[in-house]
PDB file of C-alpha atoms in Angstrom:
ATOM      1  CA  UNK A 280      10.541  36.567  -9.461  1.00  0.00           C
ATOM      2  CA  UNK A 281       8.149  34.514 -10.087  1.00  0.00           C
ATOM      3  CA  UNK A 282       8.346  30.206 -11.018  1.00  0.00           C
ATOM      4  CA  UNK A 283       6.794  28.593 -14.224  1.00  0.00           C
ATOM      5  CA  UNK A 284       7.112  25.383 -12.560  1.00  0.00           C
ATOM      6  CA  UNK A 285       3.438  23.755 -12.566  1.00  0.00           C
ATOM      7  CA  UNK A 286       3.223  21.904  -9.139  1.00  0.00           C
ATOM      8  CA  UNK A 287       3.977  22.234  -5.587  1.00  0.00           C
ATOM      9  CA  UNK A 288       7.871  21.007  -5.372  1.00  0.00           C
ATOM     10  CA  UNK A 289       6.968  17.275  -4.021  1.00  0.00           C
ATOM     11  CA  UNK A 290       4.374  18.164  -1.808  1.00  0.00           C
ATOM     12  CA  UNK A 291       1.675  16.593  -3.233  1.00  0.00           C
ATOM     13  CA  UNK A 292       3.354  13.008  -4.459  1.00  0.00           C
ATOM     14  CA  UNK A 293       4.585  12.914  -0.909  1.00  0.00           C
ATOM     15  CA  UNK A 294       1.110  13.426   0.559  1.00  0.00           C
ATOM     16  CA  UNK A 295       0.117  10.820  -2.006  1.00  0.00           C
ATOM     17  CA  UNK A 296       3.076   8.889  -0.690  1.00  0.00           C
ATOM     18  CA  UNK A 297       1.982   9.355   3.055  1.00  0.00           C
ATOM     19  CA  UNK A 298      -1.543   8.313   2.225  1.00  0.00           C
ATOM     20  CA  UNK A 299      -0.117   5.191   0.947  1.00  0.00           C
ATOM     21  CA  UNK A 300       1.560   4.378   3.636  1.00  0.00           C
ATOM     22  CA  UNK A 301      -1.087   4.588   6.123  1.00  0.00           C
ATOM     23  CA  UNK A 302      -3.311   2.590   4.095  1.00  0.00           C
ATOM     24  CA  UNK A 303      -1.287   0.050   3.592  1.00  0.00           C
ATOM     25  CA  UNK A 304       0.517  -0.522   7.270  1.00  0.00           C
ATOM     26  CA  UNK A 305      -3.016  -0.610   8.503  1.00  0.00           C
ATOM     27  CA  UNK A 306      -4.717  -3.265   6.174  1.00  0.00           C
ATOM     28  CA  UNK A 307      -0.756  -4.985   7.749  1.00  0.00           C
ATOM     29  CA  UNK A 308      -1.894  -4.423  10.918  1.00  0.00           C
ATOM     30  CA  UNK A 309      -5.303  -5.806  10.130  1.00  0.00           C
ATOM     31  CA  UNK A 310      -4.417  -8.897   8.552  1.00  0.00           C
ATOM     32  CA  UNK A 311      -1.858 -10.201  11.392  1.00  0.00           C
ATOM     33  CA  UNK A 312      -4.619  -9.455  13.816  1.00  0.00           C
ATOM     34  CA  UNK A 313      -6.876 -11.531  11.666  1.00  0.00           C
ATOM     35  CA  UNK A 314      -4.312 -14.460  11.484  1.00  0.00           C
ATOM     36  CA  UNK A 315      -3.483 -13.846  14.908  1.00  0.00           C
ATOM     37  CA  UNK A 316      -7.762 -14.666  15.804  1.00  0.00           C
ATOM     38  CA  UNK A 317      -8.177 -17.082  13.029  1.00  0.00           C
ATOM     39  CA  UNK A 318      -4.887 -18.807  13.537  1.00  0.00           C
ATOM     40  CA  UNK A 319      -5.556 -21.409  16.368  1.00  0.00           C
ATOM     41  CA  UNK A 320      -9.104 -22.711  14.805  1.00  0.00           C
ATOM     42  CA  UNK A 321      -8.010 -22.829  10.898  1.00  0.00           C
ATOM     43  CA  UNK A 322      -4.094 -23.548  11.317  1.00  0.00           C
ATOM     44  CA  UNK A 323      -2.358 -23.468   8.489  1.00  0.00           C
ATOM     45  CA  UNK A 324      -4.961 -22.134   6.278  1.00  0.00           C
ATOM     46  CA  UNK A 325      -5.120 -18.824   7.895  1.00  0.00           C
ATOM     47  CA  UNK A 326      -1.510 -18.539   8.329  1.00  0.00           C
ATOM     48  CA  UNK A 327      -1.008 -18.944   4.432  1.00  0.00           C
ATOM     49  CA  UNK A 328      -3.863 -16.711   3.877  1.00  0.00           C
ATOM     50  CA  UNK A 329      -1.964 -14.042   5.892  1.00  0.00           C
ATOM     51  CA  UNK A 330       1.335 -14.678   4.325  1.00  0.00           C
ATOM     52  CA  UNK A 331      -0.330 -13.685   0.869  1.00  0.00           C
ATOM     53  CA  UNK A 332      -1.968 -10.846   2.359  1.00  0.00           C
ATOM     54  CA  UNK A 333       0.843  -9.785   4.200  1.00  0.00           C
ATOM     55  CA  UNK A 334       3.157 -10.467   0.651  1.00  0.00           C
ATOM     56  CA  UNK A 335       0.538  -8.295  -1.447  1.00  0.00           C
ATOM     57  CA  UNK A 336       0.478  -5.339   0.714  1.00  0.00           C
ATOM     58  CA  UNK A 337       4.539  -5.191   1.345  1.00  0.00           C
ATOM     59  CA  UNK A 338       4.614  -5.651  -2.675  1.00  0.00           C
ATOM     60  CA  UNK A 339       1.911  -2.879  -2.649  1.00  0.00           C
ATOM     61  CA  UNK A 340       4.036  -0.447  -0.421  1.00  0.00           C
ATOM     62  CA  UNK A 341       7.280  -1.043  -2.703  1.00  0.00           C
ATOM     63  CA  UNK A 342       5.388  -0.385  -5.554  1.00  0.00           C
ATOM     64  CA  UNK A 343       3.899   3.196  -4.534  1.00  0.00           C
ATOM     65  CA  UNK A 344       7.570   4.102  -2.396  1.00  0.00           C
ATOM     66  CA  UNK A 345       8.974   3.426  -6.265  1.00  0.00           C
ATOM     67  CA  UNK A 346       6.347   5.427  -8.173  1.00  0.00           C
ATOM     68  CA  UNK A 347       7.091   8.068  -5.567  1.00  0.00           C
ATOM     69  CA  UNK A 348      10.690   8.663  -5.874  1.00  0.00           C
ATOM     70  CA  UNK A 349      10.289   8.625  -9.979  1.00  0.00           C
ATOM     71  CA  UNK A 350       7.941  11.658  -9.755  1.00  0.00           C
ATOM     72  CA  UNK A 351       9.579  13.120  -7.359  1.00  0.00           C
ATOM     73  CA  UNK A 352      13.013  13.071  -9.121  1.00  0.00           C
ATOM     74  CA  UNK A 353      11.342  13.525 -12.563  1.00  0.00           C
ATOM     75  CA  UNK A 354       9.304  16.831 -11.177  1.00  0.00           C
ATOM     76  CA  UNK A 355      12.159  18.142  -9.221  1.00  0.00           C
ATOM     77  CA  UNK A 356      14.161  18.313 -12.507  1.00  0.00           C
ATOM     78  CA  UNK A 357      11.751  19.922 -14.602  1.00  0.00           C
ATOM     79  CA  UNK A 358      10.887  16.510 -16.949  1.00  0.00           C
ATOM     80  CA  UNK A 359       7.619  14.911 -17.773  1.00  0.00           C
ATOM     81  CA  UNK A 360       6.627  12.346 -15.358  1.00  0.00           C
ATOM     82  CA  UNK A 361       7.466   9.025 -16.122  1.00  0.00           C
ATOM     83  CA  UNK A 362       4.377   6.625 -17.229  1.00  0.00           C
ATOM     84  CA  UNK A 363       3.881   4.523 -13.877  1.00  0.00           C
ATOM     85  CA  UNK A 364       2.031   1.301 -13.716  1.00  0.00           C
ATOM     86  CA  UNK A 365      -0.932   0.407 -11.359  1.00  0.00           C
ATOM     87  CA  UNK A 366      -0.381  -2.684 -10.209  1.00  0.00           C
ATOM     88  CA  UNK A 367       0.090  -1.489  -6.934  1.00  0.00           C
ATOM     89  CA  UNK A 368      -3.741  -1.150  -6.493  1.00  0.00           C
ATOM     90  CA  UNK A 369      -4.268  -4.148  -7.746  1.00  0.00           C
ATOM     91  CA  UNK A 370      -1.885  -6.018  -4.946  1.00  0.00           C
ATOM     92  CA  UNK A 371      -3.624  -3.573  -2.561  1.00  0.00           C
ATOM     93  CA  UNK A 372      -6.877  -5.234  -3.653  1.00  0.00           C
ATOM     94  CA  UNK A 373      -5.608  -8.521  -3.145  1.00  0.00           C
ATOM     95  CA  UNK A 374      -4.408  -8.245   0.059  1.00  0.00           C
ATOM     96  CA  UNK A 375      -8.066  -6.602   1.519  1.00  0.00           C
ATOM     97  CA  UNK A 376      -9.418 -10.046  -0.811  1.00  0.00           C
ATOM     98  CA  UNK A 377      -7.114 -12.032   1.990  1.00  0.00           C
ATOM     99  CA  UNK A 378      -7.947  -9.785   5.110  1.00  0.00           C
ATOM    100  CA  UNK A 379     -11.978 -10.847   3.888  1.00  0.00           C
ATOM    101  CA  UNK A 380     -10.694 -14.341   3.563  1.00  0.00           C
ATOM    102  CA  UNK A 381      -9.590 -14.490   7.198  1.00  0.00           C
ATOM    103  CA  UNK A 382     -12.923 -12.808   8.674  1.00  0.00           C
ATOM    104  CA  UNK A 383     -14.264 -15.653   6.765  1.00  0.00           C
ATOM    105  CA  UNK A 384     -12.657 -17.630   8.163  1.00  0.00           C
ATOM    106  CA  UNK A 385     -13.044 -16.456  11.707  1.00  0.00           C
ATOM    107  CA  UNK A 386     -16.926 -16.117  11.589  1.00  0.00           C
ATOM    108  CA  UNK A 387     -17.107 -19.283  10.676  1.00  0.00           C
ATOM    109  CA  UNK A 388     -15.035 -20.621  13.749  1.00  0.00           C
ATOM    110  CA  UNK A 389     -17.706 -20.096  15.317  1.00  0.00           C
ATOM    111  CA  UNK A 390     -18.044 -19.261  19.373  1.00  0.00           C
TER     112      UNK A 390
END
């Protein structure tokens, strides 16, 4: 028998999902590196710099895990996906804005 259903059950929103996921836990792991160099020359400066890239990319994850379990639920039960914002790109965005900020801020440390 064959299925009418037009995707592959939650395959590919979970790949996008997964994709995510990596992207964002390595821009984390990039910008607590960064405050971790940038930290002892630039103080507080690079420590708030990495608190608002660390807050954009957590806010970035929640946003995509959300958009995630909406399609999945909506395409598992046959309905029309539900319209999903894009502000998680955006806080994506700003959080690689912050991890530039801090290699900014490192370089010009100096030796």
């Amino acid at each position: 028998m064959t299925s009418e259903r037009p995707f592959d059950p939650g395959l590919q929103p979970e790949r996008t999902l997964l994709a995510w996921q990596r992207t964002v836990l390595s821009l984390t792991a990039f910008v607590a590196v960064g405050v971790r160099l940038t930290a002892p020359d630039r103080g507080a400066v690079a420590v708030a710099t990495g608190m608002v890239g660390l807050a954009l990319a957590i806010a970035a994850y929640l946003g995509v895990s959300v958009r995630y379990r909406r399609a999945h639920a909506a395409l598992t039960r046959s309905a029309s996906l539900p319209p999903s914002g894009a502000w998680p790109l955006p806080a994506l965005a700003g959080s690689t804005v912050m991890l530039g900020l801090l290699a900014v801020l490192y370089l010009a440390a100096g030796p």
